Tab-separated table of C-alpha atoms in Angstrom:
chain	number	residue	atom	x	y	z
A	219	MET	CA	-24.176	36.628	-51.729
A	220	THR	CA	-21.386	34.443	-50.309
A	221	THR	CA	-19.744	32.218	-52.918
A	222	ARG	CA	-18.180	28.834	-52.300
A	223	THR	CA	-14.698	30.248	-52.810
A	224	GLN	CA	-15.271	32.796	-50.034
A	225	MET	CA	-16.004	30.131	-47.382
A	226	ALA	CA	-13.307	29.464	-44.765
A	227	THR	CA	-11.728	26.144	-45.633
A	228	TRP	CA	-8.686	24.146	-44.541
A	229	THR	CA	-6.491	21.611	-46.224
A	230	VAL	CA	-5.815	18.155	-44.806
A	231	GLY	CA	-2.443	19.267	-43.493
A	232	GLN	CA	-3.884	22.346	-41.810
A	233	VAL	CA	-6.646	20.344	-40.124
A	234	ALA	CA	-4.131	17.772	-38.937
A	235	ASP	CA	-2.098	20.518	-37.290
A	236	LEU	CA	-5.141	22.232	-35.789
A	237	LEU	CA	-6.587	19.180	-34.046
A	238	GLY	CA	-3.499	17.076	-33.486
A	239	VAL	CA	-4.429	14.167	-35.749
A	240	THR	CA	-2.393	12.667	-38.547
A	241	VAL	CA	-3.049	13.162	-42.241
A	242	ARG	CA	-3.257	9.393	-42.571
A	243	THR	CA	-6.028	9.321	-39.925
A	244	LEU	CA	-7.988	11.981	-41.793
A	245	HIS	CA	-7.666	10.022	-45.029
A	246	HIS	CA	-8.960	6.935	-43.219
A	247	TYR	CA	-11.930	8.838	-41.801
A	248	ASP	CA	-12.698	10.013	-45.331
A	249	GLN	CA	-12.498	6.480	-46.749
A	250	ILE	CA	-14.931	5.005	-44.184
A	251	GLY	CA	-17.345	7.922	-44.442
A	252	LEU	CA	-16.820	9.145	-40.891
A	253	LEU	CA	-15.548	12.560	-41.922
A	254	VAL	CA	-15.749	13.451	-45.608
A	255	PRO	CA	-14.430	16.908	-46.545
A	256	SER	CA	-17.289	19.054	-47.799
A	257	GLU	CA	-15.288	21.054	-50.314
A	258	ARG	CA	-12.712	20.581	-53.031
A	259	SER	CA	-10.217	23.034	-54.408
A	260	THR	CA	-10.136	23.852	-58.115
A	261	ALA	CA	-7.252	21.408	-58.305
A	262	GLY	CA	-9.360	18.671	-56.695
A	263	TYR	CA	-7.754	18.709	-53.217
A	264	ARG	CA	-9.894	18.016	-50.153
A	265	LEU	CA	-10.968	21.073	-48.187
A	266	TYR	CA	-12.577	21.057	-44.744
A	267	THR	CA	-15.223	23.578	-43.674
A	268	ASP	CA	-16.189	24.884	-40.218
A	269	ALA	CA	-18.896	22.212	-40.034
A	270	ASP	CA	-16.333	19.517	-40.881
A	271	LEU	CA	-14.027	20.746	-38.103
A	272	ALA	CA	-16.917	20.727	-35.629
A	273	ARG	CA	-17.671	17.122	-36.580
A	274	LEU	CA	-13.995	16.210	-36.290
A	275	GLN	CA	-13.865	17.698	-32.798
A	276	GLN	CA	-16.678	15.356	-31.764
A	277	VAL	CA	-14.833	12.433	-33.341
A	278	VAL	CA	-11.667	13.276	-31.422
A	279	VAL	CA	-13.516	13.432	-28.092
A	280	TYR	CA	-15.360	10.178	-28.712
A	281	ARG	CA	-12.106	8.474	-29.714
A	282	ARG	CA	-10.492	9.642	-26.493
A	283	LEU	CA	-13.397	7.941	-24.744
A	284	GLU	CA	-12.376	4.820	-26.682
A	285	LEU	CA	-15.596	4.452	-28.650
A	286	PRO	CA	-15.227	2.398	-31.863
A	287	LEU	CA	-15.345	4.343	-35.122
A	288	GLU	CA	-18.537	2.671	-36.339
A	289	GLN	CA	-20.367	3.670	-33.143
A	290	ILE	CA	-19.066	7.228	-33.444
A	291	ARG	CA	-20.350	7.469	-37.019
A	292	GLU	CA	-23.771	6.221	-35.949
A	293	LEU	CA	-23.937	8.796	-33.151
A	294	LEU	CA	-22.907	11.692	-35.393
A	295	ASP	CA	-25.175	10.691	-38.246
A	296	ARG	CA	-28.244	10.920	-36.013
A	297	GLY	CA	-28.237	14.645	-36.569
A	298	GLU	CA	-28.123	15.346	-32.839
A	299	GLY	CA	-27.060	18.843	-31.852
A	300	THR	CA	-23.705	19.706	-30.302
A	301	THR	CA	-25.310	20.100	-26.866
A	302	GLY	CA	-26.552	16.520	-26.933
A	303	HIS	CA	-23.113	15.205	-27.817
A	304	LEU	CA	-21.461	17.271	-25.103
A	305	ARG	CA	-23.861	15.982	-22.482
A	306	ARG	CA	-23.283	12.388	-23.558
A	307	GLN	CA	-19.528	12.935	-23.505
A	308	ARG	CA	-19.688	14.515	-20.066
A	309	VAL	CA	-21.533	11.502	-18.672
A	310	ALA	CA	-18.944	9.201	-20.229
A	311	VAL	CA	-16.056	11.253	-18.847
A	312	MET	CA	-17.551	11.316	-15.342
A	313	SER	CA	-18.019	7.555	-15.482
A	314	ARG	CA	-14.423	7.138	-16.588
A	315	LEU	CA	-13.308	9.542	-13.855
A	316	GLY	CA	-15.000	7.367	-11.254
A	317	GLU	CA	-13.332	4.262	-12.650
A	318	LEU	CA	-9.942	5.966	-12.660
A	319	THR	CA	-10.433	7.211	-9.099
A	320	GLU	CA	-11.162	3.653	-8.002
A	321	LEU	CA	-8.131	2.461	-9.962
A	322	VAL	CA	-5.889	5.007	-8.245
A	323	ALA	CA	-7.220	3.870	-4.857
A	324	ALA	CA	-6.532	0.231	-5.783
A	325	ILE	CA	-3.005	1.131	-6.893
A	326	ASP	CA	-2.428	3.024	-3.633
A	327	ARG	CA	-3.578	-0.006	-1.632
A	328	ALA	CA	-1.289	-2.282	-3.638
A	329	LEU	CA	1.590	0.159	-3.186
A	330	GLU	CA	0.955	0.302	0.554
A	331	ARG	CA	0.975	-3.507	0.731
A	332	GLU	CA	4.185	-3.626	-1.292
A	333	MET	CA	5.876	-1.021	0.865
A	334	SER	CA	4.709	-2.703	4.052
A	335	ASP	CA	6.660	-5.790	2.957
A	336	GLN	CA	9.906	-3.887	3.410
A	337	PRO	CA	11.928	-4.596	6.577
A	338	ALA	CA	11.335	-2.101	9.357
A	339	THR	CA	13.925	0.660	9.703
A	340	THR	CA	15.749	1.507	12.924
A	341	GLU	CA	13.759	4.739	13.107
A	342	GLU	CA	10.470	2.824	12.876
A	343	LEU	CA	11.568	0.451	15.649
A	344	LYS	CA	12.503	3.371	17.880
A	345	GLU	CA	9.123	4.930	17.167
A	346	LEU	CA	7.365	1.694	18.174
A	347	PHE	CA	9.402	0.695	21.219
A	348	GLY	CA	10.752	4.024	22.452
A	349	ASP	CA	13.499	3.619	25.074
A	350	GLY	CA	13.075	-0.139	24.805
A	351	PHE	CA	14.984	-0.025	21.538
A	352	LYS	CA	18.340	1.680	21.639
A	353	ASP	CA	21.350	1.159	19.419
A	354	GLU	CA	23.664	0.599	22.375
A	355	TYR	CA	21.354	-2.090	23.764
A	356	GLN	CA	21.411	-3.862	20.427
A	357	ALA	CA	25.192	-3.651	20.185
A	358	GLU	CA	25.663	-4.963	23.721
A	359	ALA	CA	23.205	-7.806	23.161
A	360	GLN	CA	24.982	-8.872	19.990
A	361	GLU	CA	28.358	-8.778	21.723
A	362	ARG	CA	26.989	-10.771	24.651
A	363	TRP	CA	24.918	-13.381	22.796
A	364	GLY	CA	25.934	-12.995	19.145
A	365	GLU	CA	27.497	-16.447	18.930
A	366	THR	CA	24.593	-18.283	20.528
A	367	ASP	CA	22.076	-20.288	18.530
A	368	ALA	CA	19.243	-18.257	20.028
A	369	TRP	CA	20.722	-14.970	18.810
A	370	LYS	CA	21.365	-16.344	15.333
A	371	GLN	CA	17.855	-17.744	15.123
A	372	SER	CA	16.340	-14.479	16.312
A	373	ALA	CA	18.430	-12.433	13.873
A	374	ALA	CA	17.404	-14.675	10.979
A	375	ARG	CA	13.717	-14.347	11.846
A	376	THR	CA	13.588	-10.648	12.583
A	377	LYS	CA	15.770	-9.300	9.780
A	378	ARG	CA	12.788	-9.436	7.429
A	379	TYR	CA	10.174	-8.233	9.914
A	380	THR	CA	8.228	-5.307	8.502
A	381	LYS	CA	6.848	-2.425	10.503
A	382	ALA	CA	3.509	-4.252	10.530
A	383	ASP	CA	5.219	-7.356	11.925
A	384	TRP	CA	6.834	-5.344	14.699
A	385	GLU	CA	3.524	-3.662	15.484
A	386	ALA	CA	2.039	-7.139	15.943
A	387	VAL	CA	4.991	-8.145	18.136
A	388	LYS	CA	4.489	-5.078	20.336
A	389	ALA	CA	0.743	-5.726	20.589
A	390	GLU	CA	1.445	-9.282	21.745
A	391	MET	CA	4.013	-8.071	24.285
A	392	ASP	CA	1.581	-5.478	25.611
A	393	SER	CA	-1.101	-8.148	25.942
A	394	VAL	CA	1.207	-10.431	27.930
A	395	ASN	CA	2.283	-7.586	30.209
A	396	ALA	CA	-1.354	-6.616	30.729
A	397	ALA	CA	-2.098	-10.182	31.861
A	398	PHE	CA	0.752	-10.024	34.393
A	399	VAL	CA	-0.450	-6.641	35.669
A	400	ALA	CA	-4.052	-7.850	35.996
A	401	ALA	CA	-2.961	-10.867	38.034
A	402	LEU	CA	-0.707	-8.738	40.222
A	403	ARG	CA	-3.395	-6.126	40.896
A	404	ALA	CA	-5.937	-8.850	41.670
A	405	GLY	CA	-3.655	-10.117	44.425
A	406	GLU	CA	-3.024	-13.421	42.658
A	407	PRO	CA	0.186	-15.068	43.891
A	408	ALA	CA	2.915	-15.630	41.328
A	409	THR	CA	2.164	-19.356	41.556
A	410	SER	CA	-1.502	-18.890	40.616
A	411	GLU	CA	-3.141	-20.078	37.422
A	412	ALA	CA	-3.476	-16.514	36.154
A	413	ALA	CA	0.180	-15.648	36.745
A	414	THR	CA	1.608	-18.875	35.355
A	415	ALA	CA	-0.704	-18.651	32.322
A	416	ALA	CA	0.730	-15.189	31.635
A	417	ALA	CA	4.228	-16.616	32.055
A	418	GLU	CA	3.492	-19.376	29.549
A	419	SER	CA	2.125	-16.801	27.082
A	420	HIS	CA	5.334	-14.829	27.600
A	421	ARG	CA	7.455	-17.884	26.788
A	422	GLN	CA	5.332	-18.794	23.763
A	423	HIS	CA	5.508	-15.258	22.416
A	424	ILE	CA	9.304	-15.319	22.455
A	425	ALA	CA	9.381	-18.830	20.962
A	426	ASP	CA	7.018	-17.849	18.154
A	427	ARG	CA	8.576	-14.517	17.304
A	428	PHE	CA	12.275	-14.805	18.101
A	429	TYR	CA	13.918	-18.116	19.041
A	430	ASP	CA	13.193	-21.554	20.455
A	431	LEU	CA	12.653	-21.189	24.180
A	432	ASP	CA	12.186	-24.118	26.541
A	433	HIS	CA	11.140	-23.674	30.144
A	434	GLU	CA	14.641	-23.984	31.570
A	435	PHE	CA	15.937	-21.315	29.209
A	436	HIS	CA	12.953	-19.221	30.243
A	437	ARG	CA	14.156	-19.322	33.856
A	438	GLY	CA	17.420	-17.736	32.784
A	439	LEU	CA	15.594	-14.880	31.130
A	440	ALA	CA	13.490	-14.362	34.236
A	441	ASP	CA	16.633	-14.068	36.352
A	442	MET	CA	17.846	-11.217	34.119
A	443	TYR	CA	14.627	-9.324	34.771
A	444	ILE	CA	15.732	-8.761	38.373
A	445	THR	CA	19.532	-8.781	37.988
A	446	ASP	CA	19.807	-6.398	35.020
A	447	PRO	CA	18.656	-2.907	36.089
A	448	ARG	CA	17.475	-2.059	32.592
A	449	PHE	CA	15.062	-4.983	32.464
A	450	THR	CA	13.953	-4.205	35.993
A	451	ARG	CA	13.280	-0.558	35.159
A	452	SER	CA	11.320	-1.580	32.101
A	453	TYR	CA	8.934	-3.741	34.126
A	454	GLU	CA	8.794	-1.363	37.077
A	455	GLY	CA	7.851	1.399	34.658
A	456	ILE	CA	4.722	-0.591	33.823
A	457	GLU	CA	3.755	-1.494	37.376
A	458	ALA	CA	5.540	-1.322	40.700
A	459	GLY	CA	6.740	-4.779	41.746
A	460	LEU	CA	6.141	-6.254	38.303
A	461	ALA	CA	9.756	-7.326	37.638
A	462	GLN	CA	9.888	-9.602	40.670
A	463	TYR	CA	6.350	-10.845	40.006
A	464	VAL	CA	7.166	-11.796	36.383
A	465	HIS	CA	10.361	-13.495	37.564
A	466	ASP	CA	8.512	-15.534	40.165
A	467	ALA	CA	5.659	-16.428	37.818
A	468	ILE	CA	8.068	-17.682	35.163
A	469	HIS	CA	9.894	-19.811	37.711
A	470	ALA	CA	6.587	-21.192	38.982
A	471	ASN	CA	5.496	-21.998	35.438
A	472	SER	CA	8.818	-23.677	34.685
A	473	ASP	CA	8.502	-25.732	37.872
A	474	ARG	CA	5.088	-26.952	36.759
A	475	HIS	CA	6.411	-28.119	33.410
A	476	ALA	CA	9.429	-29.785	35.019
A	477	GLU	CA	7.204	-32.041	37.088
């Protein structure tokens, strides 16, 4: 016959070490009746049995699930088997896992928004605009127009443009160029409504995104499109004859607004 002294028992300190809880916590659980040691030593010290450790393991899991102590005591005092507790805990963990997965996704979205607020890098601009963005072009442009109000205004606006901003700028540019190409392919003269509307969109795009641009200033830009080989190549690479067509459409649009 097994006597009480032959049962495997543990002291408060040993239990604390085994399950990673503090002695103070175990004393508190004892005081509120959540986990009362089943045995006492001959000297009157608390001793925990296997059954006490099994109950404590359930307490630890439920506490990690953030259940209040009173609710945990009610659950354990129902006399439900270990399997029932494990199933309940699994459901709770899976629910928490879903919440945490959603939280991680929300954090990722917030992080993406935060990172997208950073100014675009030179590498990102090159990726977006290809040969249209080269360091030497930028250096030459600054040397040529760096002291002008237009350059200063453009630099002030664009220095904080994010990659998303530049993607929007490129999309707008592509849309304007597509309007020019459509008018050209349709055989519309550069003085037509379609061509001059594209020219006005071109002017407005620059005014909105870079610097104030009146119609007379716009003429000067148009002249560069046929006098500077790099601008010419850029337009001709989109559609043969487009550089001259854009130039003429801008002049026609400027003439209309000068009347």
